[in-house]
Amino acid sequence: MIKNLLFILLLFQSGPSSAQKNEVGIFFGSSGYHGDIGRDYIGGVLSEQSAAMGFIYKINFHKYLSFRSSIHFGSVKADDASAKNIEIQNRNLSFQSKIIDASLGFEFNFYKFTARPRRKTSTPYLYAGISYFKFNPQAKNATDILVDLQSLGTEGQGSNASNIEKYNLSSWALPFGFGYKTNYGEKLSLGIEWIWRSAQTDYLDDVSGYYADENYLTSESAEMANPGLGETIVGKTRGNPNNKDWYHFTGITLSYKIRNKAVKCPKELLQ
């Protein structure tokens, strides 16, 4: 009975996987951000872009579906000086942060996507999954020195000004997006994609809630909390605590296909 079960399992594995192809690839493009700081108009999200790169691994277990893992390296930035709203300009906040993003998810192909010798096959696709990322928001102080913002507690985190602890410099995100890819023969695939990440933190830019009482902040914390033209009004909205931040990776993918070896059935199971 056990031999029969193992035989069936091996048949199931050897059938699909012998034709299955894995892919290893690279990503080159840009990364960007949407949140509480900076451009406040349609199209502004594409204006502040930074160079990004990454590595991708796919398991194509179906003509319409692939499992995908990836790691991306990029950075995001924004500046209130780029906004059209005068109040946002006067707030005068800015930030930048490097991002390391590790993702797992699935690609759904609209058309059958298989490698064929001397023929091209193409398809648009959707992507969705889950990400874990690390970040570290920074900004320049009055002497033009770049400082880490999380440790300062600019909204009173970790001080008597607030009952909120300092936020973590890592978080989860929900990636989703779309792309278009083409097979070139049996080995190479070239694609273009735009994948957004819905971050499960509102502190990617160090801005979320309200202005804290400066009496409980250090002089550096107070400076970075309100570098704007107006006086600090305790309790006034500094960001939007109801909306979390977003970031994205947009660019070109180039991957190389690796054919799996067929699984052979042990002779013992055939007896």
Short mmCIF file of C-alpha atoms in Angstrom, two decimals:
data_model
loop_
_atom_site.label_atom_id
_atom_site.label_comp_id
_atom_site.label_asym_id
_atom_site.label_seq_id
_atom_site.Cartn_x
_atom_site.Cartn_y
_atom_site.Cartn_z
CA MET A 1 0.00 0.00 0.00
CA ILE A 2 2.80 2.41 0.95
CA LYS A 3 4.69 1.54 -2.26
CA ASN A 4 1.62 2.27 -4.34
CA LEU A 5 1.13 5.64 -2.63
CA LEU A 6 4.77 6.62 -3.17
CA PHE A 7 4.52 5.53 -6.79
CA ILE A 8 1.46 7.76 -7.35
CA LEU A 9 3.17 10.71 -5.64
CA LEU A 10 6.28 10.32 -7.80
CA LEU A 11 4.18 10.13 -10.94
CA PHE A 12 2.43 13.35 -9.94
CA GLN A 13 5.73 15.07 -9.23
CA SER A 14 7.61 13.87 -12.28
CA GLY A 15 4.83 14.77 -14.73
CA PRO A 16 4.38 18.50 -14.22
CA SER A 17 7.88 19.24 -12.90
CA SER A 18 9.73 17.68 -15.81
CA ALA A 19 8.22 20.31 -18.08
CA GLN A 20 8.36 23.02 -15.45
CA LYS A 21 10.92 25.79 -15.74
CA ASN A 22 12.29 27.92 -12.99
CA GLU A 23 13.64 31.40 -13.62
CA VAL A 24 16.36 33.53 -12.08
CA GLY A 25 16.36 37.18 -13.00
CA ILE A 26 17.36 40.74 -12.30
CA PHE A 27 15.36 43.95 -11.98
CA PHE A 28 16.51 47.45 -12.95
CA GLY A 29 14.35 50.50 -12.55
CA SER A 30 13.23 53.06 -10.02
CA SER A 31 11.51 53.31 -6.65
CA GLY A 32 9.09 55.95 -5.44
CA TYR A 33 6.81 56.95 -2.57
CA HIS A 34 3.37 58.30 -1.77
CA GLY A 35 2.53 59.53 1.73
CA ASP A 36 2.30 62.58 3.98
CA ILE A 37 5.20 64.59 2.56
CA GLY A 38 5.74 66.29 -0.77
CA ARG A 39 3.80 66.49 -3.99
CA ASP A 40 0.03 66.65 -3.47
CA TYR A 41 -1.22 66.46 -7.05
CA ILE A 42 -1.98 63.77 -9.63
CA GLY A 43 1.21 62.68 -11.32
CA GLY A 44 3.37 63.86 -8.46
CA VAL A 45 3.98 60.29 -7.36
CA LEU A 46 6.10 59.71 -10.46
CA SER A 47 8.17 62.86 -10.03
CA GLU A 48 10.41 61.78 -7.14
CA GLN A 49 12.08 58.61 -8.40
CA SER A 50 15.33 56.96 -7.30
CA ALA A 51 17.40 54.20 -8.90
CA ALA A 52 16.52 50.66 -7.79
CA MET A 53 17.60 47.10 -8.52
CA GLY A 54 16.64 43.61 -7.44
CA PHE A 55 16.83 39.86 -7.91
CA ILE A 56 13.92 37.56 -8.78
CA TYR A 57 13.31 33.81 -8.64
CA LYS A 58 10.20 32.20 -10.17
CA ILE A 59 8.67 28.74 -10.19
CA ASN A 60 6.43 28.40 -13.25
CA PHE A 61 4.20 25.56 -12.13
CA HIS A 62 1.40 26.41 -14.57
CA LYS A 63 1.05 28.17 -17.92
CA TYR A 64 -1.08 30.81 -16.22
CA LEU A 65 0.48 30.95 -12.76
CA SER A 66 3.94 31.37 -11.24
CA PHE A 67 5.24 31.55 -7.70
CA ARG A 68 7.71 34.39 -7.29
CA SER A 69 10.21 35.49 -4.66
CA SER A 70 12.27 38.65 -4.91
CA ILE A 71 14.47 41.11 -3.08
CA HIS A 72 14.63 44.76 -4.11
CA PHE A 73 16.97 47.57 -3.11
CA GLY A 74 15.90 51.17 -3.55
CA SER A 75 15.29 54.47 -1.84
CA VAL A 76 12.44 56.94 -1.47
CA LYS A 77 12.34 60.66 -0.83
CA ALA A 78 9.99 63.63 -0.75
CA ASP A 79 10.02 67.35 0.07
CA ASP A 80 7.18 69.69 1.00
CA ALA A 81 8.77 72.35 -1.21
CA SER A 82 7.45 70.36 -4.18
CA ALA A 83 3.81 70.62 -3.08
CA LYS A 84 1.31 73.05 -4.59
CA ASN A 85 -0.57 73.63 -1.34
CA ILE A 86 0.89 76.66 0.50
CA GLU A 87 0.26 75.16 3.94
CA ILE A 88 2.22 72.04 3.01
CA GLN A 89 5.05 74.18 1.61
CA ASN A 90 5.20 76.16 4.86
CA ARG A 91 5.31 72.95 6.89
CA ASN A 92 8.69 72.40 5.19
CA LEU A 93 9.16 68.73 6.03
CA SER A 94 11.35 66.42 3.97
CA PHE A 95 12.82 62.95 4.22
CA GLN A 96 14.73 60.21 2.47
CA SER A 97 15.11 56.54 3.23
CA LYS A 98 16.81 53.47 1.81
CA ILE A 99 14.55 50.43 1.45
CA ILE A 100 15.30 46.71 1.36
CA ASP A 101 12.20 44.76 0.37
CA ALA A 102 11.79 40.96 0.36
CA SER A 103 8.60 39.65 -1.27
CA LEU A 104 6.72 36.41 -1.90
CA GLY A 105 3.75 36.23 -4.23
CA PHE A 106 2.09 34.96 -7.39
CA GLU A 107 2.02 36.10 -11.00
CA PHE A 108 -1.19 35.45 -12.93
CA ASN A 109 -0.77 35.42 -16.72
CA PHE A 110 -3.65 36.52 -18.90
CA TYR A 111 -2.48 34.21 -21.72
CA LYS A 112 -0.59 30.93 -21.83
CA PHE A 113 3.05 31.74 -21.22
CA THR A 114 5.35 28.96 -22.40
CA ALA A 115 8.84 28.87 -23.85
CA ARG A 116 8.96 27.84 -27.49
CA PRO A 117 12.03 27.50 -29.72
CA ARG A 118 12.35 30.30 -32.30
CA ARG A 119 9.01 31.79 -31.24
CA LYS A 120 8.01 34.65 -28.99
CA THR A 121 5.11 34.42 -26.54
CA SER A 122 3.84 37.45 -24.63
CA THR A 123 1.29 38.18 -21.94
CA PRO A 124 0.21 40.88 -19.52
CA TYR A 125 0.16 39.71 -15.90
CA LEU A 126 -0.98 40.65 -12.41
CA TYR A 127 1.09 40.26 -9.27
CA ALA A 128 0.06 40.07 -5.60
CA GLY A 129 1.77 38.83 -2.47
CA ILE A 130 3.33 39.89 0.82
CA SER A 131 6.51 41.84 1.61
CA TYR A 132 8.76 42.47 4.58
CA PHE A 133 10.90 45.59 4.35
CA LYS A 134 13.42 47.66 6.28
CA PHE A 135 13.67 51.44 6.17
CA ASN A 136 15.26 54.37 8.02
CA PRO A 137 13.83 57.87 7.46
CA GLN A 138 16.40 60.68 7.52
CA ALA A 139 16.40 64.43 6.91
CA LYS A 140 18.89 67.29 6.88
CA ASN A 141 19.02 69.62 9.88
CA ALA A 142 19.75 73.36 9.88
CA THR A 143 23.47 72.71 9.38
CA ASP A 144 22.77 70.48 6.36
CA ILE A 145 23.72 67.29 8.21
CA LEU A 146 21.66 64.16 7.54
CA VAL A 147 20.17 62.79 10.78
CA ASP A 148 18.12 59.70 11.65
CA LEU A 149 14.56 60.70 12.54
CA GLN A 150 13.21 57.62 14.31
CA SER A 151 15.55 57.96 17.29
CA LEU A 152 14.53 61.62 17.77
CA GLY A 153 10.85 60.86 18.41
CA THR A 154 9.69 63.89 16.42
CA GLU A 155 6.03 63.33 17.37
CA GLY A 156 6.86 62.70 21.01
CA GLN A 157 7.28 58.94 20.70
CA GLY A 158 9.07 57.46 23.68
CA SER A 159 8.79 60.67 25.75
CA ASN A 160 6.40 62.23 28.25
CA ALA A 161 4.82 64.13 25.36
CA SER A 162 3.08 60.99 24.13
CA ASN A 163 2.05 57.50 25.17
CA ILE A 164 3.22 56.15 21.80
CA GLU A 165 6.42 54.11 21.62
CA LYS A 166 9.01 54.70 18.91
CA TYR A 167 8.10 52.91 15.72
CA ASN A 168 9.98 49.93 14.30
CA LEU A 169 12.31 50.36 11.34
CA SER A 170 10.85 47.30 9.64
CA SER A 171 7.31 46.42 8.65
CA TRP A 172 5.06 44.31 6.42
CA ALA A 173 3.60 45.47 3.14
CA LEU A 174 1.06 44.18 0.64
CA PRO A 175 2.46 44.33 -2.91
CA PHE A 176 0.26 44.30 -5.99
CA GLY A 177 0.62 45.50 -9.54
CA PHE A 178 0.84 44.56 -13.18
CA GLY A 179 3.32 44.01 -15.96
CA TYR A 180 3.94 42.72 -19.46
CA LYS A 181 6.51 40.06 -20.40
CA THR A 182 7.79 38.28 -23.48
CA ASN A 183 9.65 35.00 -23.93
CA TYR A 184 12.57 35.10 -26.33
CA GLY A 185 13.16 31.47 -27.25
CA GLU A 186 13.44 28.85 -24.53
CA LYS A 187 15.81 30.65 -22.19
CA LEU A 188 15.23 34.39 -21.90
CA SER A 189 12.27 36.47 -20.77
CA LEU A 190 12.04 40.27 -20.79
CA GLY A 191 9.35 42.23 -18.96
CA ILE A 192 8.28 45.61 -17.66
CA GLU A 193 6.28 46.05 -14.44
CA TRP A 194 4.90 48.50 -11.90
CA ILE A 195 4.42 46.98 -8.44
CA TRP A 196 3.06 49.04 -5.53
CA ARG A 197 3.53 48.21 -1.86
CA SER A 198 0.88 49.17 0.67
CA ALA A 199 3.07 49.59 3.76
CA GLN A 200 1.58 48.55 7.08
CA THR A 201 3.23 51.53 8.76
CA ASP A 202 2.60 55.25 8.56
CA TYR A 203 6.16 56.15 9.51
CA LEU A 204 8.04 55.45 6.30
CA ASP A 205 8.42 59.25 6.12
CA ASP A 206 8.49 59.77 9.94
CA VAL A 207 5.20 61.70 9.68
CA SER A 208 1.89 60.36 10.93
CA GLY A 209 0.10 62.13 13.74
CA TYR A 210 0.28 65.42 15.61
CA TYR A 211 2.72 68.05 16.83
CA ALA A 212 4.03 67.27 20.30
CA ASP A 213 4.80 69.66 23.14
CA GLU A 214 8.33 70.92 22.48
CA ASN A 215 8.99 71.17 26.22
CA TYR A 216 9.28 67.37 26.26
CA LEU A 217 11.51 67.17 23.19
CA THR A 218 15.23 67.71 22.79
CA SER A 219 16.29 70.78 20.83
CA GLU A 220 17.21 68.60 17.85
CA SER A 221 13.90 66.72 18.00
CA ALA A 222 11.97 70.00 18.12
CA GLU A 223 13.92 71.36 15.16
CA MET A 224 13.26 68.31 13.01
CA ALA A 225 9.62 68.06 14.13
CA ASN A 226 8.86 71.57 12.93
CA PRO A 227 11.36 73.08 10.50
CA GLY A 228 8.56 75.17 9.01
CA LEU A 229 7.62 78.83 9.18
CA GLY A 230 4.84 78.59 11.75
CA GLU A 231 4.94 78.08 15.50
CA THR A 232 4.31 74.63 16.92
CA ILE A 233 0.71 74.19 18.01
CA VAL A 234 0.42 71.18 20.30
CA GLY A 235 -2.11 68.70 18.97
CA LYS A 236 -2.24 70.22 15.49
CA THR A 237 -2.20 67.65 12.68
CA ARG A 238 1.31 67.06 11.40
CA GLY A 239 0.37 64.22 9.03
CA ASN A 240 -2.62 62.03 8.28
CA PRO A 241 -2.87 59.24 10.88
CA ASN A 242 -5.71 57.59 8.94
CA ASN A 243 -3.64 56.74 5.85
CA LYS A 244 -0.56 54.56 5.78
CA ASP A 245 2.32 55.11 3.40
CA TRP A 246 2.99 53.55 -0.01
CA TYR A 247 6.08 52.82 -2.07
CA HIS A 248 6.65 51.17 -5.43
CA PHE A 249 9.20 49.63 -7.77
CA THR A 250 8.91 50.25 -11.50
CA GLY A 251 11.24 48.89 -14.13
CA ILE A 252 12.49 46.13 -16.41
CA THR A 253 13.00 42.47 -15.56
CA LEU A 254 15.34 40.11 -17.40
CA SER A 255 15.24 36.42 -16.48
CA TYR A 256 16.90 33.18 -17.52
CA LYS A 257 14.96 29.91 -17.50
CA ILE A 258 16.30 26.77 -15.84
CA ARG A 259 14.71 23.45 -16.79
CA ASN A 260 14.09 21.03 -13.94
CA LYS A 261 15.43 17.53 -14.16
CA ALA A 262 12.81 14.80 -14.46
CA VAL A 263 12.25 12.72 -11.33
CA LYS A 264 12.98 9.04 -11.92
CA CYS A 265 10.99 6.38 -10.13
CA PRO A 266 13.10 4.05 -7.96
CA LYS A 267 13.23 0.45 -9.23
CA GLU A 268 11.99 -0.85 -5.87
CA LEU A 269 8.62 0.80 -6.42
CA LEU A 270 8.17 -0.85 -9.79
CA GLN A 271 8.44 -4.35 -8.33
#
